[in-house]
Amino acid sequence: MEASSTTWWLLPIILASAILHIQAEYAGARKRVYIFKPLTTSLIILLALLIQPPVSTLYKPLIVAGLVFSLAGDVFLMLPNDRFLYGLISFLVGHLAYTAAFVSIGGFRSDFLALGIYAMYGLIVLYLLWTGLGTLKAPVIVYVVVILGMGWQALAVWRANPSAGTLSAAVGAASFVLSDSVLALDRFRGGFSSARAIVLGSYFLAQVLIALSIVG
């Protein structure tokens, strides 16, 4: 996987911004959270926009669209009032954009091994969450199906067409699934101290890897 040298300088800046955001979360410094959370995702969007050449003309705008909806989700989830459902919808649309990008490379792939891996994982997570979901059962089920579908297609594309770019997409999608799983377990099953570091670390890693998959 190769990208223009003009884009790689962004990676340490993204890393520094992500670390500052995680530190602010644990310090309870809301003003810094409001700065560094959207800043980190915005820098990843910039990374995606600067990458040349893209793997295809359709893939890049779909990935950028997914990142933009993720940025909207970031903003909703960090607001002081509970905007969880709005954040859920924003990320759901983002995952649909990512899925469309992966499908644009050779079409929809019915890889049953990849499907089985993600289906089993999803059932385990839903089992652990179920009693705590309350009135959010339906939207959470829809979200789980969409994000697992995204992961399924990313893994299927890599298995069918192994390359550095498709591997980056597959690992990025898996990291996103991990991030959202820990976020949900932390929210609906009771918090644990390392949750935010795991959620945010795997989330930003996922977004960077998905952005880097643009180069093919």
Protein backbone atom coordinates (compact mmCIF):
# COMPACT_ATOMS: atom_id res chain seq x y z
CA MET A 1 0.00 0.00 0.00
CA GLU A 2 1.46 3.31 -1.08
CA ALA A 3 0.25 6.83 -0.48
CA SER A 4 1.60 10.22 -1.35
CA SER A 5 4.32 11.37 1.02
CA THR A 6 2.28 14.51 1.56
CA THR A 7 -0.24 12.52 3.64
CA TRP A 8 1.99 10.58 6.05
CA TRP A 9 2.90 13.67 8.10
CA LEU A 10 -0.71 13.69 9.32
CA LEU A 11 -0.41 10.37 11.14
CA PRO A 12 1.64 11.58 14.16
CA ILE A 13 -0.65 14.62 14.44
CA ILE A 14 -3.71 12.35 14.45
CA LEU A 15 -2.05 10.17 17.09
CA ALA A 16 -1.23 13.18 19.28
CA SER A 17 -4.78 14.54 18.98
CA ALA A 18 -6.27 11.13 19.83
CA ILE A 19 -4.04 10.79 22.92
CA LEU A 20 -4.96 14.30 24.08
CA HIS A 21 -8.63 13.42 23.66
CA ILE A 22 -8.33 10.21 25.68
CA GLN A 23 -6.43 12.07 28.43
CA ALA A 24 -9.15 14.74 28.50
CA GLU A 25 -11.86 12.08 28.84
CA TYR A 26 -10.19 10.58 31.92
CA ALA A 27 -9.41 14.01 33.38
CA GLY A 28 -13.02 15.13 32.95
CA ALA A 29 -11.80 18.16 30.96
CA ARG A 30 -14.90 18.74 28.85
CA LYS A 31 -13.54 21.75 26.95
CA ARG A 32 -10.57 19.71 25.75
CA VAL A 33 -12.88 16.83 24.84
CA TYR A 34 -14.95 19.24 22.73
CA ILE A 35 -11.78 20.29 20.93
CA PHE A 36 -9.84 17.07 20.43
CA LYS A 37 -12.64 14.58 19.72
CA PRO A 38 -13.94 16.31 16.57
CA LEU A 39 -10.43 17.49 15.70
CA THR A 40 -9.10 13.93 15.57
CA THR A 41 -11.85 12.70 13.26
CA SER A 42 -11.56 15.85 11.14
CA LEU A 43 -7.85 15.17 10.69
CA ILE A 44 -8.66 11.61 9.57
CA ILE A 45 -11.11 13.07 7.04
CA LEU A 46 -8.31 15.33 5.79
CA LEU A 47 -6.04 12.28 5.52
CA ALA A 48 -8.63 10.51 3.38
CA LEU A 49 -9.11 13.56 1.17
CA LEU A 50 -5.38 13.95 0.55
CA ILE A 51 -4.68 10.32 -0.37
CA GLN A 52 -3.82 9.93 -4.05
CA PRO A 53 -4.44 7.93 -6.09
CA PRO A 54 -7.59 6.29 -4.71
CA VAL A 55 -8.32 2.63 -5.35
CA SER A 56 -11.35 3.76 -7.43
CA THR A 57 -13.33 6.91 -8.15
CA LEU A 58 -16.35 5.62 -6.19
CA TYR A 59 -14.51 4.14 -3.20
CA LYS A 60 -12.94 7.39 -1.96
CA PRO A 61 -16.12 9.54 -1.77
CA LEU A 62 -17.97 6.73 0.01
CA ILE A 63 -15.22 6.39 2.62
CA VAL A 64 -15.12 10.17 3.10
CA ALA A 65 -18.92 10.18 3.49
CA GLY A 66 -18.61 7.48 6.16
CA LEU A 67 -16.03 9.57 8.01
CA VAL A 68 -18.22 12.69 7.84
CA PHE A 69 -21.19 10.84 9.35
CA SER A 70 -18.82 9.44 11.99
CA LEU A 71 -17.81 13.00 12.84
CA ALA A 72 -21.50 13.85 13.29
CA GLY A 73 -21.83 10.82 15.56
CA ASP A 74 -18.81 11.96 17.57
CA VAL A 75 -20.43 15.34 18.16
CA PHE A 76 -23.77 13.85 19.22
CA LEU A 77 -22.15 11.43 21.66
CA MET A 78 -20.01 14.07 23.35
CA LEU A 79 -22.84 16.57 23.95
CA PRO A 80 -23.87 17.03 27.61
CA ASN A 81 -27.46 15.94 26.93
CA ASP A 82 -28.01 12.29 26.05
CA ARG A 83 -28.05 12.20 22.24
CA PHE A 84 -27.19 8.49 22.05
CA LEU A 85 -29.91 7.67 19.51
CA TYR A 86 -28.82 10.52 17.20
CA GLY A 87 -25.23 9.33 17.45
CA LEU A 88 -26.37 5.78 16.71
CA ILE A 89 -28.17 6.92 13.55
CA SER A 90 -25.17 8.96 12.37
CA PHE A 91 -22.79 6.03 12.77
CA LEU A 92 -25.32 3.68 11.17
CA VAL A 93 -25.37 5.83 8.02
CA GLY A 94 -21.57 5.95 8.14
CA HIS A 95 -21.38 2.15 8.25
CA LEU A 96 -23.73 1.93 5.28
CA ALA A 97 -21.37 4.24 3.36
CA TYR A 98 -18.39 2.06 4.29
CA THR A 99 -20.28 -1.07 3.27
CA ALA A 100 -21.14 0.50 -0.10
CA ALA A 101 -17.45 1.31 -0.56
CA PHE A 102 -16.39 -2.28 0.13
CA VAL A 103 -19.13 -3.67 -2.13
CA SER A 104 -17.99 -1.29 -4.90
CA ILE A 105 -14.84 -3.42 -5.17
CA GLY A 106 -16.11 -6.41 -7.10
CA GLY A 107 -19.70 -6.42 -5.86
CA PHE A 108 -21.45 -8.00 -2.86
CA ARG A 109 -19.65 -11.13 -1.62
CA SER A 110 -21.46 -14.02 0.05
CA ASP A 111 -18.46 -15.25 2.04
CA PHE A 112 -20.07 -17.64 4.53
CA LEU A 113 -16.97 -18.02 6.69
CA ALA A 114 -16.73 -14.25 7.16
CA LEU A 115 -20.49 -14.11 7.75
CA GLY A 116 -20.30 -16.89 10.35
CA ILE A 117 -17.51 -15.16 12.26
CA TYR A 118 -19.39 -11.87 12.52
CA ALA A 119 -22.80 -13.47 13.11
CA MET A 120 -21.46 -15.49 16.04
CA TYR A 121 -19.76 -12.44 17.49
CA GLY A 122 -22.94 -10.39 17.13
CA LEU A 123 -25.09 -12.99 18.86
CA ILE A 124 -22.70 -13.12 21.82
CA VAL A 125 -22.68 -9.32 22.16
CA LEU A 126 -26.48 -9.06 21.91
CA TYR A 127 -26.85 -11.81 24.52
CA LEU A 128 -24.63 -9.85 26.92
CA LEU A 129 -26.48 -6.58 26.25
CA TRP A 130 -30.07 -7.76 26.03
CA THR A 131 -31.35 -7.24 29.57
CA GLY A 132 -29.92 -3.72 29.74
CA LEU A 133 -31.22 -2.38 26.43
CA GLY A 134 -34.75 -1.53 27.55
CA THR A 135 -36.60 0.51 24.90
CA LEU A 136 -33.49 0.64 22.69
CA LYS A 137 -33.64 -3.04 21.71
CA ALA A 138 -34.93 -2.40 18.15
CA PRO A 139 -32.50 0.39 17.16
CA VAL A 140 -29.56 -1.47 18.70
CA ILE A 141 -30.43 -4.66 16.79
CA VAL A 142 -30.60 -2.68 13.53
CA TYR A 143 -27.27 -1.02 14.32
CA VAL A 144 -25.61 -4.34 15.18
CA VAL A 145 -26.80 -5.90 11.91
CA VAL A 146 -25.50 -2.92 9.90
CA ILE A 147 -22.06 -2.74 11.54
CA LEU A 148 -21.60 -6.51 11.36
CA GLY A 149 -22.59 -6.37 7.70
CA MET A 150 -19.90 -3.77 7.18
CA GLY A 151 -17.32 -5.96 8.88
CA TRP A 152 -18.50 -9.01 6.92
CA GLN A 153 -18.06 -7.31 3.56
CA ALA A 154 -14.67 -5.84 4.51
CA LEU A 155 -13.40 -9.28 5.55
CA ALA A 156 -14.94 -10.91 2.47
CA VAL A 157 -13.26 -8.40 0.13
CA TRP A 158 -9.87 -9.05 1.72
CA ARG A 159 -10.32 -12.84 1.51
CA ALA A 160 -11.29 -12.57 -2.17
CA ASN A 161 -8.72 -9.94 -3.12
CA PRO A 162 -5.88 -9.87 -0.58
CA SER A 163 -3.84 -6.68 -0.67
CA ALA A 164 -2.51 -4.13 1.79
CA GLY A 165 -5.52 -1.91 1.12
CA THR A 166 -8.18 -4.57 1.61
CA LEU A 167 -6.35 -5.83 4.72
CA SER A 168 -6.38 -2.28 6.09
CA ALA A 169 -10.14 -2.11 5.49
CA ALA A 170 -10.77 -5.53 7.08
CA VAL A 171 -8.72 -4.79 10.21
CA GLY A 172 -10.21 -1.30 10.43
CA ALA A 173 -13.76 -2.67 10.23
CA ALA A 174 -12.98 -5.30 12.90
CA SER A 175 -11.50 -2.60 15.13
CA PHE A 176 -14.68 -0.54 14.69
CA VAL A 177 -16.80 -3.53 15.71
CA LEU A 178 -14.62 -3.99 18.81
CA SER A 179 -14.90 -0.30 19.70
CA ASP A 180 -18.68 -0.25 19.46
CA SER A 181 -19.01 -3.54 21.34
CA VAL A 182 -17.01 -2.22 24.30
CA LEU A 183 -18.92 1.08 24.16
CA ALA A 184 -22.24 -0.78 24.34
CA LEU A 185 -21.09 -3.09 27.13
CA ASP A 186 -19.82 -0.10 29.09
CA ARG A 187 -23.11 1.77 28.63
CA PHE A 188 -25.61 -1.04 29.12
CA ARG A 189 -23.80 -3.52 31.37
CA GLY A 190 -22.04 -1.16 33.75
CA GLY A 191 -18.91 0.91 33.33
CA PHE A 192 -15.32 -0.24 33.78
CA SER A 193 -12.28 1.98 34.08
CA SER A 194 -10.44 0.98 30.92
CA ALA A 195 -13.51 1.16 28.67
CA ARG A 196 -12.94 4.65 27.31
CA ALA A 197 -9.32 3.95 26.41
CA ILE A 198 -10.30 0.75 24.58
CA VAL A 199 -13.29 2.36 22.86
CA LEU A 200 -11.45 5.46 21.70
CA GLY A 201 -8.16 3.75 20.86
CA SER A 202 -9.81 1.10 18.71
CA TYR A 203 -12.19 3.67 17.20
CA PHE A 204 -9.49 6.04 15.99
CA LEU A 205 -7.38 3.10 14.80
CA ALA A 206 -10.38 1.85 12.82
CA GLN A 207 -10.98 5.18 11.16
CA VAL A 208 -7.32 5.65 10.22
CA LEU A 209 -7.09 2.15 8.73
CA ILE A 210 -10.31 2.58 6.78
CA ALA A 211 -9.08 5.93 5.48
CA LEU A 212 -5.75 4.39 4.45
CA SER A 213 -7.56 1.63 2.56
CA ILE A 214 -8.41 4.25 -0.08
CA VAL A 215 -5.01 3.77 -1.70
CA GLY A 216 -5.77 0.13 -2.50
